[in-house]
Amino acid sequence: MLTTINGGCIVDAVSQISSGDNPLIAVSVMKKNYTNELLKTNDKFAISILSKDVNPEIIKTFGFNSSRDINKFENIEITKVEDMNIINDSLGYMVCEIVDSIDNDTHTLFIGKVIEADLFNDKEAMSYNYYQEHKEELLKVTTEKGKTAWVCIACGYVYYGDELPDDFKCPVCGVGKEYFKKQK
Ligand code: FE
């Protein structure tokens, strides 16, 4: 999970790209995310590393909402490090100074120099692959009984109606109708 002042989002992966006392890391953020805009006017960001048993509400709050619409930190316990919001329910964090950014079509690759880092516990980190394999149980999507529901398998958004329009796109995460699974 990546946070910056006033915003944050879930990122799929973070890569270490140099070694030494202050290694560099690279993280790719979708341009349509508000967090991407915030990163262009901030000089720092933080990575909170989520564990496999993280409270799923954190994934829902940060992954399926925009900081344009809600204050994502409102009901989440945080600790401030170097003015950055660190998620307490994480296994550790890195605070980085943004040293470069590279424009890549739909995403921007941000390069950060790690200036602070700590581990809170020795839990196992949640990888993107683990999330994909377990998201149904993690997100525990419930639908209203007696109605035909279509559940977005990418984010858990529920659409009610007998059929999905052909050009339907998930209003939350933007995927097309092929990502919706019918439930009764
Ligand atoms: Fe979705």
Coordinates of N, CA, C and O and ligand atoms in Angstrom, one line a residue:
M1 N 0.8 -1.2 0.0 CA 0.0 0.0 0.0 C 0.9 1.2 0.0 O 1.8 1.3 0.8
L2 N 0.5 2.2 -0.9 CA 1.3 3.4 -1.0 C 0.5 4.5 -0.4 O -0.7 4.7 -0.7
T3 N 1.1 5.4 0.4 CA 0.4 6.5 1.0 C 1.3 7.8 0.7 O 2.5 7.7 0.7
T4 N 0.6 8.9 0.5 CA 1.3 10.2 0.5 C 0.4 11.1 1.2 O -0.6 10.7 1.7
I5 N 0.8 12.4 1.3 CA 0.0 13.3 2.1 C -1.4 13.4 1.5 O -1.5 13.6 0.3
N6 N -2.4 13.2 2.3 CA -3.8 13.3 1.9 C -4.3 12.2 0.9 O -5.4 12.3 0.4
G7 N -3.5 11.1 0.7 CA -4.1 10.1 -0.1 C -3.2 8.8 0.0 O -2.2 8.7 0.7
G8 N -3.7 7.8 -0.8 CA -3.0 6.6 -0.8 C -3.8 5.6 -1.6 O -5.0 5.8 -1.9
C9 N -3.1 4.5 -2.1 CA -3.8 3.5 -2.8 C -3.1 2.2 -2.7 O -1.9 2.1 -2.1
I10 N -3.7 1.1 -3.1 CA -3.1 -0.2 -3.0 C -2.2 -0.3 -4.3 O -2.7 0.0 -5.4
V11 N -1.0 -0.7 -4.2 CA -0.2 -1.0 -5.4 C 0.2 -2.5 -5.4 O 0.3 -3.2 -4.4
D12 N 0.3 -3.0 -6.7 CA 0.5 -4.4 -6.8 C 1.8 -4.9 -6.4 O 2.0 -6.0 -5.9
A13 N 2.8 -4.1 -6.6 CA 4.2 -4.5 -6.3 C 5.1 -3.3 -6.1 O 4.9 -2.2 -6.6
V14 N 6.2 -3.6 -5.4 CA 7.2 -2.6 -5.1 C 8.5 -3.3 -5.4 O 8.7 -4.4 -4.9
S15 N 9.4 -2.8 -6.2 CA 10.7 -3.5 -6.5 C 11.9 -2.7 -5.9 O 11.9 -1.4 -6.1
Q16 N 12.8 -3.4 -5.3 CA 14.1 -2.7 -4.9 C 14.9 -2.7 -6.2 O 15.1 -3.7 -6.9
I17 N 15.5 -1.5 -6.5 CA 16.3 -1.4 -7.7 C 17.7 -1.0 -7.5 O 18.5 -0.8 -8.4
S18 N 18.1 -0.8 -6.2 CA 19.6 -0.6 -5.9 C 19.8 -1.0 -4.5 O 18.9 -1.3 -3.7
S19 N 21.1 -1.1 -4.1 CA 21.4 -1.5 -2.7 C 22.1 -0.4 -2.0 O 22.3 0.7 -2.5
G20 N 22.6 -0.7 -0.8 CA 23.3 0.4 0.0 C 22.4 0.8 1.2 O 21.4 0.2 1.5
D21 N 22.9 1.8 1.9 CA 22.2 2.3 3.1 C 20.8 2.9 2.8 O 19.9 2.8 3.5
N22 N 20.7 3.5 1.6 CA 19.5 4.2 1.2 C 19.1 3.6 -0.2 O 19.2 4.3 -1.2
P23 N 18.6 2.4 -0.2 CA 18.3 1.8 -1.5 C 17.2 2.5 -2.3 O 16.4 3.2 -1.6
L24 N 17.2 2.3 -3.6 CA 16.1 2.9 -4.4 C 15.1 1.8 -4.6 O 15.4 0.7 -4.7
I25 N 13.8 2.3 -4.6 CA 12.7 1.3 -4.9 C 11.9 2.0 -6.1 O 11.9 3.2 -6.3
A26 N 11.2 1.1 -6.8 CA 10.4 1.6 -7.9 C 9.0 1.1 -7.7 O 8.7 0.0 -7.3
V27 N 8.0 2.0 -7.9 CA 6.6 1.6 -7.8 C 5.8 2.3 -8.9 O 6.0 3.5 -9.2
S28 N 4.9 1.5 -9.5 CA 4.1 2.0 -10.6 C 2.7 2.4 -10.2 O 2.1 1.6 -9.5
V29 N 2.3 3.6 -10.5 CA 0.9 4.0 -10.1 C 0.1 4.4 -11.3 O 0.6 5.2 -12.1
M30 N -1.1 3.9 -11.4 CA -2.0 4.2 -12.5 C -2.2 5.7 -12.6 O -2.5 6.4 -11.6
K31 N -2.2 6.3 -13.8 CA -2.4 7.7 -13.9 C -3.7 8.2 -13.5 O -3.9 9.3 -13.1
K32 N -4.7 7.3 -13.7 CA -6.1 7.8 -13.4 C -6.3 7.8 -11.9 O -7.4 8.3 -11.4
N33 N -5.4 7.3 -11.1 CA -5.5 7.3 -9.6 C -5.2 8.7 -9.2 O -4.2 9.3 -9.6
Y34 N -6.0 9.2 -8.2 CA -5.8 10.5 -7.7 C -4.4 10.6 -7.0 O -3.7 11.6 -7.0
T35 N -4.0 9.4 -6.4 CA -2.7 9.3 -5.7 C -1.6 9.7 -6.7 O -0.6 10.3 -6.3
N36 N -1.7 9.4 -8.0 CA -0.7 9.7 -8.9 C -0.5 11.2 -9.0 O 0.6 11.8 -9.0
E37 N -1.7 11.9 -9.0 CA -1.7 13.4 -9.1 C -1.0 13.9 -7.8 O -0.2 14.9 -7.9
L38 N -1.3 13.4 -6.7 CA -0.7 13.8 -5.4 C 0.8 13.6 -5.4 O 1.5 14.5 -4.9
L39 N 1.2 12.5 -6.0 CA 2.7 12.2 -5.9 C 3.4 13.3 -6.8 O 4.6 13.5 -6.5
K40 N 2.8 13.8 -7.8 CA 3.5 14.8 -8.6 C 3.8 16.1 -7.9 O 4.6 16.9 -8.3
T41 N 3.0 16.4 -6.8 CA 3.2 17.6 -6.1 C 3.8 17.4 -4.7 O 3.8 18.3 -3.9
N42 N 4.1 16.1 -4.4 CA 4.7 15.8 -3.1 C 6.2 15.3 -3.3 O 6.5 14.9 -4.4
D43 N 7.0 15.4 -2.3 CA 8.4 15.0 -2.5 C 8.6 13.7 -1.8 O 9.7 13.1 -1.8
K44 N 7.6 13.1 -1.1 CA 7.8 11.8 -0.4 C 6.6 10.9 -0.6 O 5.5 11.4 -0.8
F45 N 6.8 9.7 -0.3 CA 5.7 8.7 -0.2 C 6.1 7.7 0.8 O 7.3 7.6 1.2
A46 N 5.1 6.9 1.3 CA 5.5 5.8 2.2 C 4.8 4.5 1.7 O 3.8 4.5 1.0
I47 N 5.5 3.4 1.9 CA 4.9 2.1 1.6 C 4.7 1.4 2.9 O 5.6 1.3 3.7
S48 N 3.4 1.0 3.1 CA 3.1 0.1 4.3 C 2.9 -1.3 3.7 O 2.1 -1.5 2.8
I49 N 3.6 -2.2 4.3 CA 3.6 -3.6 3.7 C 2.4 -4.3 4.4 O 2.5 -4.5 5.6
L50 N 1.4 -4.7 3.6 CA 0.3 -5.4 4.2 C 0.6 -6.9 4.3 O 1.3 -7.5 3.5
S51 N 0.1 -7.5 5.4 CA 0.3 -8.9 5.6 C -0.9 -9.7 5.1 O -2.0 -9.1 4.8
K52 N -0.8 -11.0 5.1 CA -1.9 -11.9 4.5 C -3.1 -11.8 5.4 O -4.2 -12.0 4.9
D53 N -3.0 -11.4 6.7 CA -4.1 -11.3 7.6 C -4.6 -9.9 7.8 O -5.2 -9.6 8.8
V54 N -4.2 -9.0 6.9 CA -4.6 -7.6 7.1 C -6.2 -7.5 7.1 O -6.9 -8.3 6.5
N55 N -6.7 -6.5 7.9 CA -8.1 -6.3 7.9 C -8.6 -6.0 6.5 O -8.1 -5.0 5.9
P56 N -9.5 -6.8 5.9 CA -9.9 -6.5 4.5 C -10.5 -5.1 4.3 O -10.6 -4.6 3.2
E57 N -11.0 -4.5 5.4 CA -11.6 -3.2 5.2 C -10.5 -2.2 4.7 O -10.8 -1.2 4.0
I58 N -9.3 -2.5 5.1 CA -8.2 -1.6 4.6 C -8.0 -1.7 3.1 O -7.9 -0.7 2.4
I59 N -8.2 -3.0 2.6 CA -8.1 -3.2 1.1 C -9.2 -2.5 0.4 O -9.1 -1.8 -0.6
K60 N -10.4 -2.6 1.0 CA -11.6 -2.0 0.4 C -11.5 -0.5 0.4 O -11.8 0.2 -0.6
T61 N -11.1 0.1 1.6 CA -11.0 1.5 1.7 C -10.0 2.1 0.7 O -10.3 3.1 0.0
F62 N -8.8 1.5 0.6 CA -7.8 2.1 -0.2 C -7.8 1.6 -1.6 O -7.4 2.3 -2.5
G63 N -8.3 0.4 -1.9 CA -8.3 -0.1 -3.2 C -9.5 0.3 -4.1 O -9.3 0.5 -5.3
F64 N -10.7 0.5 -3.5 CA -11.9 0.7 -4.3 C -12.6 2.0 -4.1 O -13.7 2.2 -4.3
N65 N -11.8 3.0 -3.6 CA -12.3 4.3 -3.4 C -11.3 5.3 -3.9 O -10.1 4.9 -4.1
S66 N -11.7 6.5 -4.1 CA -10.7 7.5 -4.5 C -10.6 8.5 -3.3 O -11.6 8.9 -2.7
S67 N -9.4 9.0 -3.1 CA -9.1 10.0 -2.1 C -9.8 11.4 -2.5 O -9.9 12.3 -1.7
R68 N -10.2 11.4 -3.8 CA -11.0 12.6 -4.2 C -12.4 12.6 -3.5 O -12.9 13.7 -3.2
D69 N -12.9 11.4 -3.2 CA -14.3 11.3 -2.6 C -14.3 11.1 -1.1 O -15.3 11.6 -0.5
I70 N -13.4 10.4 -0.6 CA -13.4 10.1 0.9 C -12.0 10.4 1.5 O -11.0 10.4 0.8
N71 N -12.0 10.6 2.8 CA -10.8 10.6 3.6 C -10.5 9.2 4.0 O -11.1 8.6 4.9
K72 N -9.6 8.6 3.2 CA -9.3 7.1 3.5 C -8.7 6.8 4.8 O -8.8 5.7 5.3
F73 N -8.2 7.8 5.5 CA -7.5 7.6 6.8 C -8.5 7.8 8.0 O -8.1 7.5 9.1
E74 N -9.8 8.1 7.7 CA -10.7 8.5 8.7 C -10.8 7.4 9.8 O -10.8 7.7 11.0
N75 N -11.0 6.1 9.4 CA -11.3 5.1 10.4 C -10.1 4.1 10.5 O -10.3 3.0 10.9
I76 N -8.9 4.5 10.1 CA -7.8 3.6 10.1 C -6.7 4.1 11.0 O -6.4 5.3 11.0
E77 N -6.2 3.3 11.8 CA -5.1 3.7 12.7 C -3.8 3.8 12.0 O -3.4 2.9 11.3
I78 N -3.2 5.0 12.2 CA -2.0 5.3 11.6 C -0.9 5.8 12.5 O -1.3 6.3 13.6
T79 N 0.3 5.8 12.1 CA 1.4 6.4 12.9 C 2.1 7.3 11.9 O 2.2 7.0 10.7
K80 N 2.5 8.5 12.3 CA 3.2 9.5 11.4 C 4.7 9.2 11.5 O 5.2 9.2 12.6
V81 N 5.3 9.1 10.4 CA 6.7 9.0 10.3 C 7.2 9.9 9.1 O 6.7 9.8 8.0
E82 N 8.0 10.9 9.5 CA 8.4 11.9 8.4 C 7.2 12.5 7.7 O 7.2 12.7 6.5
D83 N 6.2 12.8 8.5 CA 4.9 13.4 8.0 C 4.1 12.5 7.1 O 3.1 12.8 6.6
M84 N 4.5 11.2 7.0 CA 3.8 10.3 6.2 C 2.9 9.4 7.1 O 3.3 9.1 8.2
N85 N 1.8 9.0 6.5 CA 0.8 8.1 7.3 C 1.2 6.7 7.1 O 1.1 6.1 6.0
I86 N 1.6 6.0 8.2 CA 1.9 4.6 8.1 C 0.8 3.8 8.7 O 0.2 4.2 9.7
I87 N 0.3 2.8 8.0 CA -0.8 2.0 8.5 C -0.3 1.1 9.6 O 0.6 0.3 9.4
N88 N -1.0 1.2 10.8 CA -0.5 0.4 11.9 C -0.7 -1.1 11.6 O 0.1 -1.9 12.1
D89 N -1.8 -1.4 10.9 CA -2.1 -2.9 10.6 C -1.3 -3.3 9.4 O -1.8 -3.5 8.3
S90 N 0.1 -3.2 9.5 CA 0.9 -3.6 8.4 C 2.1 -4.3 9.1 O 2.3 -4.3 10.3
L91 N 3.0 -4.9 8.3 CA 4.1 -5.6 8.9 C 5.4 -4.7 9.0 O 6.4 -5.1 9.6
G92 N 5.3 -3.6 8.3 CA 6.4 -2.7 8.3 C 6.3 -1.6 7.3 O 5.3 -1.6 6.6
Y93 N 7.2 -0.7 7.2 CA 7.0 0.4 6.3 C 8.4 0.9 5.7 O 9.5 0.6 6.3
M94 N 8.3 1.7 4.7 CA 9.5 2.4 4.1 C 9.0 3.8 3.8 O 7.9 4.0 3.3
V95 N 9.7 4.8 4.2 CA 9.4 6.2 3.8 C 10.5 6.6 2.7 O 11.7 6.3 3.0
C96 N 10.0 7.1 1.6 CA 10.9 7.4 0.5 C 10.8 8.8 0.0 O 9.7 9.4 0.1
E97 N 12.0 9.3 -0.4 CA 12.0 10.6 -1.1 C 11.9 10.3 -2.6 O 12.6 9.4 -3.1
I98 N 11.0 11.1 -3.2 CA 10.9 10.8 -4.7 C 12.1 11.4 -5.4 O 12.3 12.6 -5.3
V99 N 12.8 10.6 -6.1 CA 14.0 11.1 -6.8 C 13.8 11.1 -8.3 O 14.6 11.8 -9.0
D100 N 12.9 10.4 -8.8 CA 12.6 10.4 -10.3 C 11.2 9.9 -10.6 O 10.7 9.2 -9.7
S101 N 10.7 10.2 -11.8 CA 9.5 9.6 -12.2 C 9.6 9.4 -13.7 O 10.2 10.2 -14.4
I102 N 9.0 8.3 -14.2 CA 9.1 7.9 -15.6 C 7.7 7.7 -16.1 O 7.0 6.9 -15.5
D103 N 7.4 8.4 -17.2 CA 6.0 8.3 -17.7 C 5.9 7.0 -18.6 O 6.8 6.8 -19.5
N104 N 5.0 6.2 -18.3 CA 4.8 4.9 -19.0 C 3.4 4.7 -19.5 O 2.6 4.0 -18.8
D105 N 2.9 5.4 -20.5 CA 1.6 5.2 -21.0 C 0.5 5.3 -20.0 O 0.2 6.5 -19.6
T106 N 0.0 4.2 -19.4 CA -1.1 4.4 -18.5 C -0.7 4.6 -17.0 O -1.4 4.9 -16.2
H107 N 0.6 4.4 -16.8 CA 1.2 4.4 -15.4 C 2.4 5.4 -15.3 O 3.0 5.7 -16.4
T108 N 2.7 5.8 -14.1 CA 3.9 6.5 -13.9 C 4.7 5.7 -13.0 O 4.2 5.2 -12.0
L109 N 6.0 5.5 -13.3 CA 6.9 4.8 -12.4 C 7.6 5.8 -11.5 O 8.3 6.7 -12.0
F110 N 7.4 5.7 -10.2 CA 8.1 6.6 -9.3 C 9.3 5.9 -8.7 O 9.2 4.7 -8.3
I111 N 10.4 6.6 -8.7 CA 11.6 6.0 -8.0 C 11.8 6.7 -6.7 O 11.8 8.0 -6.6
G112 N 11.9 6.0 -5.6 CA 12.0 6.6 -4.3 C 13.3 6.1 -3.6 O 13.7 4.9 -3.7
K113 N 13.9 7.0 -2.9 CA 15.1 6.6 -2.1 C 14.6 6.4 -0.6 O 13.9 7.3 0.0
V114 N 14.9 5.2 -0.1 CA 14.4 4.9 1.2 C 15.1 5.7 2.3 O 16.4 5.6 2.4
I115 N 14.4 6.5 3.1 CA 15.1 7.3 4.1 C 14.7 6.9 5.5 O 15.5 7.2 6.5
E116 N 13.7 6.1 5.7 CA 13.3 5.5 7.0 C 12.6 4.2 6.7 O 11.9 4.1 5.7
A117 N 12.9 3.2 7.5 CA 12.2 1.9 7.3 C 12.2 1.2 8.7 O 13.1 1.3 9.5
D118 N 11.1 0.4 8.9 CA 11.1 -0.4 10.1 C 10.2 -1.6 9.9 O 9.3 -1.6 9.0
L119 N 10.4 -2.7 10.7 CA 9.5 -3.8 10.7 C 8.8 -3.9 12.0 O 9.4 -3.7 13.0
F120 N 7.5 -4.1 12.0 CA 6.7 -4.2 13.2 C 6.6 -5.6 13.7 O 6.4 -5.9 14.9
N121 N 6.6 -6.6 12.8 CA 6.4 -8.0 13.2 C 7.0 -8.9 12.0 O 7.5 -8.3 11.0
D122 N 6.9 -10.2 12.2 CA 7.5 -11.1 11.2 C 6.4 -11.8 10.4 O 6.6 -13.0 10.0
K123 N 5.2 -11.2 10.3 CA 4.1 -11.8 9.5 C 4.5 -11.9 8.0 O 5.5 -11.2 7.6
E124 N 3.8 -12.7 7.3 CA 4.1 -12.9 5.9 C 3.4 -11.8 5.0 O 2.2 -11.5 5.3
A125 N 4.1 -11.3 4.1 CA 3.5 -10.2 3.3 C 2.5 -10.8 2.3 O 2.6 -11.9 1.8
M126 N 1.5 -9.9 2.0 CA 0.5 -10.3 1.0 C 1.0 -10.0 -0.4 O 1.2 -8.8 -0.6
S127 N 1.2 -10.9 -1.2 CA 1.6 -10.6 -2.6 C 0.4 -10.4 -3.4 O -0.7 -10.8 -3.0
Y128 N 0.6 -9.8 -4.6 CA -0.5 -9.6 -5.5 C -1.2 -11.0 -5.9 O -2.4 -11.1 -6.0
N129 N -0.3 -12.0 -6.1 CA -0.8 -13.3 -6.5 C -1.6 -13.9 -5.3 O -2.7 -14.4 -5.6
Y130 N -1.2 -13.7 -4.1 CA -2.0 -14.2 -3.0 C -3.4 -13.5 -2.9 O -4.4 -14.2 -2.7
Y131 N -3.3 -12.2 -3.2 CA -4.6 -11.5 -3.2 C -5.5 -12.0 -4.2 O -6.7 -12.2 -4.0
Q132 N -5.0 -12.2 -5.5 CA -5.8 -12.7 -6.6 C -6.5 -14.0 -6.2 O -7.6 -14.3 -6.6
E133 N -5.7 -14.9 -5.6 CA -6.2 -16.2 -5.3 C -7.2 -16.3 -4.1 O -8.0 -17.2 -4.0
H134 N -7.1 -15.3 -3.3 CA -8.0 -15.3 -2.1 C -9.0 -14.2 -2.0 O -9.6 -14.0 -1.0
K135 N -9.1 -13.4 -3.0 CA -9.9 -12.2 -2.9 C -11.4 -12.4 -2.5 O -12.0 -11.7 -1.8
E136 N -11.9 -13.5 -3.1 CA -13.4 -13.7 -2.8 C -13.6 -13.9 -1.3 O -14.5 -13.3 -0.7
E137 N -12.8 -14.7 -0.6 CA -12.9 -14.9 0.8 C -12.5 -13.6 1.6 O -13.1 -13.3 2.6
L138 N -11.5 -13.0 1.1 CA -11.0 -11.7 1.7 C -12.0 -10.6 1.7 O -12.3 -10.0 2.7
L139 N -12.7 -10.5 0.6 CA -13.6 -9.4 0.4 C -15.0 -9.7 0.9 O -15.8 -8.8 1.1
K140 N -15.3 -11.0 1.0 CA -16.6 -11.5 1.5 C -17.7 -10.7 0.9 O -18.5 -10.0 1.6
V141 N -17.9 -10.8 -0.4 CA -18.9 -10.0 -1.0 C -20.3 -10.7 -0.7 O -20.5 -11.9 -0.9
T142 N -21.2 -9.9 -0.2 CA -22.6 -10.5 0.1 C -23.6 -9.7 -0.8 O -23.4 -8.5 -1.0
T143 N -24.5 -10.5 -1.4 CA -25.5 -9.8 -2.3 C -26.9 -10.0 -1.7 O -27.1 -11.0 -0.9
E144 N -27.8 -9.1 -2.0 CA -29.2 -9.2 -1.5 C -29.8 -10.4 -2.1 O -29.8 -10.7 -3.3
K145 N -30.6 -11.1 -1.2 CA -31.3 -12.4 -1.6 C -32.4 -12.0 -2.6 O -33.0 -11.0 -2.5
G146 N -32.7 -12.9 -3.5 CA -33.8 -12.8 -4.4 C -33.6 -11.9 -5.6 O -34.5 -11.7 -6.3
K147 N -32.4 -11.3 -5.7 CA -32.1 -10.4 -6.8 C -31.0 -11.0 -7.6 O -30.1 -11.6 -7.0
T148 N -31.0 -10.9 -8.9 CA -29.9 -11.3 -9.7 C -28.8 -10.3 -9.5 O -29.0 -9.1 -9.8
A149 N -27.6 -10.7 -9.1 CA -26.5 -9.8 -8.9 C -25.3 -10.2 -9.7 O -25.1 -11.4 -10.0
W150 N -24.6 -9.2 -10.2 CA -23.3 -9.4 -10.9 C -22.2 -8.8 -10.1 O -22.2 -7.6 -9.8
V151 N -21.2 -9.7 -9.8 CA -20.2 -9.2 -8.9 C -18.9 -9.0 -9.7 O -18.5 -9.9 -10.4
C152 N -18.3 -7.9 -9.5 CA -17.0 -7.6 -10.2 C -15.9 -8.4 -9.5 O -15.7 -8.3 -8.3
I153 N -15.3 -9.3 -10.3 CA -14.3 -10.2 -9.7 C -13.0 -9.5 -9.4 O -12.1 -10.0 -8.7
A154 N -12.9 -8.3 -10.0 CA -11.6 -7.5 -9.7 C -11.7 -6.7 -8.4 O -10.8 -6.6 -7.7
C155 N -12.9 -6.2 -8.1 CA -13.0 -5.3 -6.9 C -14.1 -5.6 -6.0 O -14.2 -5.1 -4.8
G156 N -15.1 -6.4 -6.4 CA -16.2 -6.7 -5.5 C -17.4 -5.9 -5.6 O -18.4 -6.1 -4.9
Y157 N -17.4 -4.9 -6.5 CA -18.6 -4.1 -6.8 C -19.8 -5.0 -7.2 O -19.6 -5.9 -8.0
V158 N -21.0 -4.7 -6.7 CA -22.2 -5.5 -7.1 C -23.1 -4.7 -7.9 O -23.5 -3.5 -7.6
Y159 N -23.5 -5.2 -9.1 CA -24.5 -4.6 -9.9 C -25.8 -5.5 -9.9 O -25.7 -6.7 -10.0
Y160 N -27.0 -4.9 -9.7 CA -28.2 -5.7 -9.6 C -29.0 -5.5 -10.9 O -29.1 -4.3 -11.4
G161 N -29.4 -6.6 -11.5 CA -30.1 -6.5 -12.8 C -30.0 -7.8 -13.5 O -29.0 -8.6 -13.3
D162 N -31.0 -8.2 -14.3 CA -30.9 -9.5 -15.0 C -29.8 -9.6 -16.0 O -29.1 -10.7 -16.1
E163 N -29.5 -8.6 -16.7 CA -28.4 -8.6 -17.7 C -27.5 -7.4 -17.5 O -28.0 -6.3 -17.2
L164 N -26.3 -7.5 -17.8 CA -25.4 -6.4 -17.8 C -25.4 -5.8 -19.2 O -25.3 -6.5 -20.2
P165 N -25.5 -4.5 -19.3 CA -25.4 -3.9 -20.7 C -24.0 -4.2 -21.3 O -23.0 -4.4 -20.6
D166 N -24.0 -4.4 -22.7 CA -22.8 -4.8 -23.4 C -21.6 -3.9 -23.1 O -20.5 -4.4 -23.0
D167 N -21.8 -2.6 -23.0 CA -20.7 -1.7 -22.9 C -20.5 -1.4 -21.4 O -19.8 -0.4 -21.1
F168 N -21.0 -2.3 -20.5 CA -20.9 -2.0 -19.1 C -19.4 -2.0 -18.6 O -18.6 -2.8 -19.0
K169 N -19.1 -1.0 -17.8 CA -17.8 -0.9 -17.2 C -18.0 -0.7 -15.7 O -18.9 0.0 -15.3
C170 N -17.2 -1.4 -14.9 CA -17.3 -1.3 -13.4 C -17.0 0.2 -13.0 O -16.0 0.7 -13.4
P171 N -18.0 0.8 -12.3 CA -17.9 2.2 -12.0 C -16.7 2.4 -10.9 O -16.3 3.5 -10.7
V172 N -16.3 1.3 -10.3 CA -15.3 1.5 -9.2 C -13.9 1.2 -9.8 O -13.0 2.1 -9.7
C173 N -13.7 0.1 -10.5 CA -12.4 -0.2 -11.0 C -12.2 -0.1 -12.5 O -11.1 -0.3 -13.0
G174 N -13.3 0.0 -13.2 CA -13.2 0.3 -14.7 C -13.1 -1.0 -15.6 O -13.0 -0.8 -16.8
V175 N -13.2 -2.2 -15.1 CA -13.1 -3.4 -15.9 C -14.4 -3.6 -16.7 O -15.4 -3.1 -16.3
G176 N -14.3 -4.3 -17.8 CA -15.5 -4.6 -18.6 C -16.4 -5.7 -18.1 O -16.1 -6.3 -17.1
K177 N -17.5 -6.0 -18.8 CA -18.5 -6.9 -18.3 C -18.0 -8.3 -18.2 O -18.5 -9.1 -17.4
E178 N -16.9 -8.7 -18.9 CA -16.3 -10.0 -18.9 C -15.8 -10.3 -17.5 O -15.5 -11.5 -17.1
Y179 N -15.6 -9.3 -16.7 CA -15.1 -9.5 -15.3 C -16.2 -9.7 -14.3 O -15.9 -9.8 -13.1
F180 N -17.4 -9.7 -14.7 CA -18.5 -9.9 -13.8 C -19.0 -11.3 -13.7 O -19.2 -11.9 -14.8
K181 N -19.2 -11.8 -12.5 CA -19.7 -13.1 -12.3 C -21.2 -13.0 -11.8 O -21.4 -12.3 -10.8
K182 N -22.0 -13.8 -12.4 CA -23.5 -13.8 -12.0 C -23.7 -14.6 -10.7 O -23.1 -15.7 -10.5
Q183 N -24.5 -14.0 -9.8 CA -24.8 -14.7 -8.6 C -26.3 -14.6 -8.3 O -26.9 -13.6 -8.6
K184 N -26.9 -15.6 -7.7 CA -28.3 -15.5 -7.4 C -28.6 -15.6 -6.0 O -27.8 -16.3 -5.3
Ligands
FE1 FE -14.7 -3.5 -10.2

